[in-house]
Amino acid sequence: MAAFDEATNSRLEFRGLLSTVCDRLRESDILTYALDEVAPDVSVLLGCEKFMLYERTSDGREIVSIYRSDGDLRELRADVNATTLAGFVATTQETVRLEDAANEEEVRSLHPRMQVDPRFAMSASRVACPLLLIPVMHREELLGVLEFMNKLGGVPFSDQDVVFGRKLADALSKRLRLEQETSNGPYEGLLSLELVTPDQLAEAEQVAMERGRSVPFVLETEMGIPKEEIGTSLEQFYQVPFMAYDDQIILPERLLANLNLPFLIRNKWVPIADRDGRAVILIDNPNDAARALDIQRILPGMDCEFMVGISEDILCFLGVDPEDDVANIEAPQAALSELVDRLGDEIETGMGANEDGSELINENAATVIQLVNKLIADAAEMGASDIHVEPSKGTADGIVRMRVDGICRATLDVPADFIRYVVARIKIMSKVDISETRLPQDGKITCRLYGQPLELRVATLPTVNGESVVMRLLAVGEAMPFDKLNLSPRNTTV
């Protein structure tokens, strides 16, 4: 019982010490002075020899040390990429815990490009160099990285150490946020200059959501706010340079050669330049850690430098007109069965997959596009209310059904090898996540068929045989005139 009470008291003492340290960091006028004061307590809390605080630079390309508890005044810098431990944490915005930072195999398990930090390599004679790195975040924005080194006794950092470290990182984030005097949102700069009011900003966000636009695009086109002012506000928030669309810029062919255009359109990023092995990436949200890591994987062996842009400008760089709200569906003259045969011929001649087995091109092949367009056109001409695309078991043909006058009729058999291309094309048109195949998704296709507006509500559903799709056709038109309702004279009067 005495041992239990002693352990409880010890935990309470640690939590009290942690609370005191966090309060001191939040309330201090000068952060570095406060860190000097609490450094001994931090070492006690986490049982480490020393710790370091990195801060993200204004351009977002690097993190730089602003405090070292060992008193070393030398400045350490790390690029925000996967070549260093601190840079990796800044890129992924995830906590990293290593048993031995000098162990090359353990370090490379995080990323194949990772290099052992010379600081730890020089200490390779030690039993181990335990390391704990925690991102310092404010909401979704990276402010810095907190690094704890050399757990006493050479043992790994514990789960409790991670909890304490994250509490410290949270307290530091509030201080760094105040010192950097950055905005509380991408449009705080516009609010502070009174270029837009909070109510107008809320209205712009609502309009953007309803029309499938970005908020900056609505602010520029609907409210007349200069793009330069919008760009400055985005720069202040994301801490990277802003770039507007420039038709004089030629995109780097070497980088684009292995990239799929629909993929770039869906993910809202584009390589703008190739500077001696460093890829300059224009993206609508540089703080999106998942996309940043995907870009690093897609462009292996290259460092990436990020710039922020408006989504519609990124589409312009990719050759897509953002003003073209509604796609025109052009139904081919060929019959559905003929298009299926043509698709089979193309796949047999090698158009079905890339060398690595990926199917990025398949859903965008001309014949697949024509086949889906023909399905929609035929359904509209038949007066169908629904289109069902259903895979079958094993190698059996998939079936396309159309519901006409309440009866669902099979209209086309699609070979099992081709049905997934049709489903993928429909997912692209309805703007749902093409990579998600395990969860149901809902989307919408807005188009014109023979000059008439047409809307389709789309639902995808995973089945044991693959993904199935249901499209409901909703003709867009004016309400039926009152005198065409065929009401009785009495009801007309009432």
Short mmCIF file of C-alpha atoms in Angstrom, two decimals, residues 78 104 134 139 147 151 180 206 232 257 269 276 301 332 388 460:
data_model
loop_
_atom_site.label_atom_id
_atom_site.label_comp_id
_atom_site.label_asym_id
_atom_site.label_seq_id
_atom_site.Cartn_x
_atom_site.Cartn_y
_atom_site.Cartn_z
CA ALA A 78 17.14 21.00 -41.81
CA GLU A 104 21.18 3.22 -39.82
CA ILE A 134 7.41 15.82 -31.81
CA ARG A 139 -4.33 23.55 -35.62
CA GLU A 147 13.61 17.12 -30.25
CA LYS A 151 17.20 9.15 -22.63
CA GLN A 180 5.45 34.81 -35.37
CA GLN A 206 -20.98 29.20 -48.59
CA THR A 232 -0.38 37.99 -49.65
CA ALA A 257 6.36 12.67 -68.01
CA TRP A 269 -1.01 20.35 -57.37
CA ASP A 276 18.80 21.25 -60.37
CA GLY A 301 15.24 11.31 -55.21
CA PRO A 332 -20.48 8.51 -80.17
CA HIS A 388 -26.74 0.23 -62.58
CA THR A 460 -20.65 3.71 -55.39
#
